[in-house]
Amino acid sequence: MQLLYFAWVRERIGLPRETVETEARTVAELVEELKAREERYAAAFADLSALRVALDQELADFNAPLKDVREVAFFPPMTGG
Amino acid sequence: MQLLYFAWVRERIGLPRETVETEARTVAELVEELKAREERYAAAFADLSALRVALDQELADFNAPLKDVREVAFFPPMTGG
Amino acid sequence: MDIRVQATPFDFGAEAEAFARGQGDMGAVVTFTGIVRDVSGGLVSMEIEHYPGMTEKALETHAREALIRFQLGDVLIIHRFGEMRPGEMIMMVATAAPHRADAFQGAEFLMDYLKSRAPFWKKEIMQTGTDWVAARDEDEDALGRW
Amino acid sequence: MDIRVQATPFDFGAEAEAFARGQGDMGAVVTFTGIVRDVSGGLVSMEIEHYPGMTEKALETHAREALIRFQLGDVLIIHRFGEMRPGEMIMMVATAAPHRADAFQGAEFLMDYLKSRAPFWKKEIMQTGTDWVAARDEDEDALGRW
């Protein structure tokens, strides 16, 4: 599964993308796995209310299932325009 | 007093402007005077709800006083933009 | 604030660009352009009559009110009179504000007032005859929201 | 419908003019332009990050919805990414419709969605450091009206 990070999430984790092997069934489970890995992940995911997630380039909830998902992106609320 | 006519009011009356001497105290009185003059005026002023009036280039009511007014303009509802 | 009432065509792109470029710390610019359209299929041209003197005054009054009410940084209004063919631009307004909601509201306010309170009258020259455009109730109603 | 996500600057005047000219029987054209502004006085530049692929998809989805919902004749969206200096144009939208209310509403709808639902993130490069721009509650609230 491909993980993408944008804006300050990317900066805190220290990389723009990575490939992971996971058994997580939901985004929330994936986040728990990542937080357990290293301090920088724990810091980036400390406050989920400040984060958004997209599954295969569509906005989704943190309790959304990961079945068949190939690309998960984490980022702060968007500020375009 | 200078009278100005625009759009179909001008076309019905047949002229864009004219100077009149009047004792009318309000726009409504002036309109009655004009209607009594000739059929084309009576036709132009037949339905006041289809008309607007400006006194010295400010929109006004038909019962507005004419004291010190120098320019009276009659026209249909505006359709700019 | 720049208000122009003119018979000659204007260059919408150049005006919009110059207006937007001229804004110092205004982050949002909105423009509106009205174009002659041939709705019924037989329009030869559109003729716009206006009331010289009162037109400029009315536009200035509304522009000043928009500036204050929506805290705009700048306003541009250009309105043509005379004869125009389908596809020609009749008029434009542009507004600049720090935030987009004000720029949008300022432009809509100006358009609503310009439509029903500035002394312009449109006449359609059709292949089959001529017709003064009737004022639309919804244009008058639109003023109610301000 | 024309949607462009690009690093290079765009020519607002030329784009606005071409868009307005290209409209057949649409009488109303609205444009919005967002410009980098130096609110605090120490802004060196603005950097916009985006999510290639998802950005285009999100903009297309919102443009299609606007077309249907407001019966627009056409929509143009241009949004830049990368580094921009104060005064540079970040993005523009343009809408065309038979009547002005739809053109305005279509443009406001697009802007509200673009602000909070298209994957762009702004970072301010100040003389004193850098800062990611925080999302504003009022931008999120603005979506409630649609």
mmCIF file of C-alpha atoms in Angstrom, chain D residues 35-117:
data_model
loop_
_atom_site.group_PDB
_atom_site.id
_atom_site.type_symbol
_atom_site.label_atom_id
_atom_site.label_comp_id
_atom_site.label_asym_id
_atom_site.label_seq_id
_atom_site.Cartn_x
_atom_site.Cartn_y
_atom_site.Cartn_z
ATOM 1 C CA ILE D 35 -3.771 37.199 -5.597
ATOM 2 C CA VAL D 36 -0.900 36.636 -3.144
ATOM 3 C CA ARG D 37 -1.132 39.391 -0.582
ATOM 4 C CA ASP D 38 1.293 40.431 2.083
ATOM 5 C CA VAL D 39 -1.016 40.890 5.062
ATOM 6 C CA SER D 40 1.562 41.145 7.814
ATOM 7 C CA GLY D 41 4.200 43.025 5.852
ATOM 8 C CA GLY D 42 6.946 40.426 5.965
ATOM 9 C CA LEU D 43 5.908 37.965 3.265
ATOM 10 C CA VAL D 44 8.694 36.962 0.896
ATOM 11 C CA SER D 45 6.713 34.390 -1.061
ATOM 12 C CA MET D 46 3.876 31.896 -0.944
ATOM 13 C CA GLU D 47 4.467 28.242 -1.733
ATOM 14 C CA ILE D 48 1.595 26.047 -2.799
ATOM 15 C CA GLU D 49 1.832 22.289 -2.514
ATOM 16 C CA HIS D 50 -0.735 20.050 -4.162
ATOM 17 C CA TYR D 51 -1.616 16.383 -4.657
ATOM 18 C CA PRO D 52 -1.059 15.653 -8.348
ATOM 19 C CA GLY D 53 -3.855 13.511 -9.724
ATOM 20 C CA MET D 54 -6.312 14.080 -6.897
ATOM 21 C CA THR D 55 -6.256 17.852 -7.484
ATOM 22 C CA GLU D 56 -7.397 17.558 -11.102
ATOM 23 C CA LYS D 57 -10.034 14.964 -10.145
ATOM 24 C CA ALA D 58 -11.465 17.119 -7.342
ATOM 25 C CA LEU D 59 -11.602 20.239 -9.512
ATOM 26 C CA GLU D 60 -13.292 18.313 -12.304
ATOM 27 C CA THR D 61 -15.899 16.883 -9.941
ATOM 28 C CA HIS D 62 -16.755 20.331 -8.572
ATOM 29 C CA ALA D 63 -16.791 21.930 -12.024
ATOM 30 C CA ARG D 64 -19.183 19.276 -13.315
ATOM 31 C CA GLU D 65 -21.455 19.753 -10.332
ATOM 32 C CA ALA D 66 -21.463 23.543 -10.847
ATOM 33 C CA LEU D 67 -22.275 23.154 -14.557
ATOM 34 C CA ILE D 68 -25.362 21.078 -13.801
ATOM 35 C CA ARG D 69 -26.501 22.816 -10.656
ATOM 36 C CA PHE D 70 -26.348 26.371 -11.979
ATOM 37 C CA GLN D 71 -26.956 25.514 -15.632
ATOM 38 C CA LEU D 72 -23.699 27.083 -16.654
ATOM 39 C CA GLY D 73 -22.641 27.253 -20.274
ATOM 40 C CA ASP D 74 -18.964 26.935 -19.416
ATOM 41 C CA VAL D 75 -16.429 26.792 -16.593
ATOM 42 C CA LEU D 76 -12.713 27.605 -16.494
ATOM 43 C CA ILE D 77 -10.425 26.866 -13.535
ATOM 44 C CA ILE D 78 -6.703 27.619 -13.453
ATOM 45 C CA HIS D 79 -4.772 26.974 -10.243
ATOM 46 C CA ARG D 80 -1.039 27.332 -9.815
ATOM 47 C CA PHE D 81 1.292 25.467 -7.493
ATOM 48 C CA GLY D 82 4.884 26.177 -6.501
ATOM 49 C CA GLU D 83 6.354 29.493 -5.399
ATOM 50 C CA MET D 84 4.695 32.874 -5.958
ATOM 51 C CA ARG D 85 5.577 36.405 -4.856
ATOM 52 C CA PRO D 86 3.170 39.013 -3.429
ATOM 53 C CA GLY D 87 1.045 40.434 -6.232
ATOM 54 C CA GLU D 88 1.198 37.260 -8.335
ATOM 55 C CA MET D 89 -2.047 35.566 -9.258
ATOM 56 C CA ILE D 90 -2.601 32.212 -7.592
ATOM 57 C CA MET D 91 -5.690 31.061 -9.414
ATOM 58 C CA MET D 92 -8.803 32.064 -11.322
ATOM 59 C CA VAL D 93 -12.235 30.676 -12.034
ATOM 60 C CA ALA D 94 -14.662 31.875 -14.702
ATOM 61 C CA THR D 95 -18.305 30.952 -15.243
ATOM 62 C CA ALA D 96 -20.766 31.768 -18.021
ATOM 63 C CA ALA D 97 -24.556 31.579 -17.795
ATOM 64 C CA PRO D 98 -27.626 33.072 -19.481
ATOM 65 C CA HIS D 99 -28.395 35.137 -16.358
ATOM 66 C CA ARG D 100 -26.134 36.836 -13.870
ATOM 67 C CA ALA D 101 -27.427 35.162 -10.696
ATOM 68 C CA ASP D 102 -26.356 31.724 -11.974
ATOM 69 C CA ALA D 103 -22.952 32.944 -13.143
ATOM 70 C CA PHE D 104 -22.317 34.508 -9.705
ATOM 71 C CA GLN D 105 -23.579 31.507 -7.772
ATOM 72 C CA GLY D 106 -21.600 29.084 -9.922
ATOM 73 C CA ALA D 107 -18.386 31.019 -9.302
ATOM 74 C CA GLU D 108 -19.002 31.268 -5.547
ATOM 75 C CA PHE D 109 -19.812 27.564 -5.323
ATOM 76 C CA LEU D 110 -16.598 26.690 -7.165
ATOM 77 C CA MET D 111 -14.538 28.965 -4.927
ATOM 78 C CA ASP D 112 -16.046 27.571 -1.729
ATOM 79 C CA TYR D 113 -15.274 23.999 -2.820
ATOM 80 C CA LEU D 114 -11.892 24.841 -4.203
ATOM 81 C CA LYS D 115 -10.899 26.497 -0.888
ATOM 82 C CA SER D 116 -11.717 23.558 1.348
ATOM 83 C CA ARG D 117 -12.045 20.439 -0.822
#
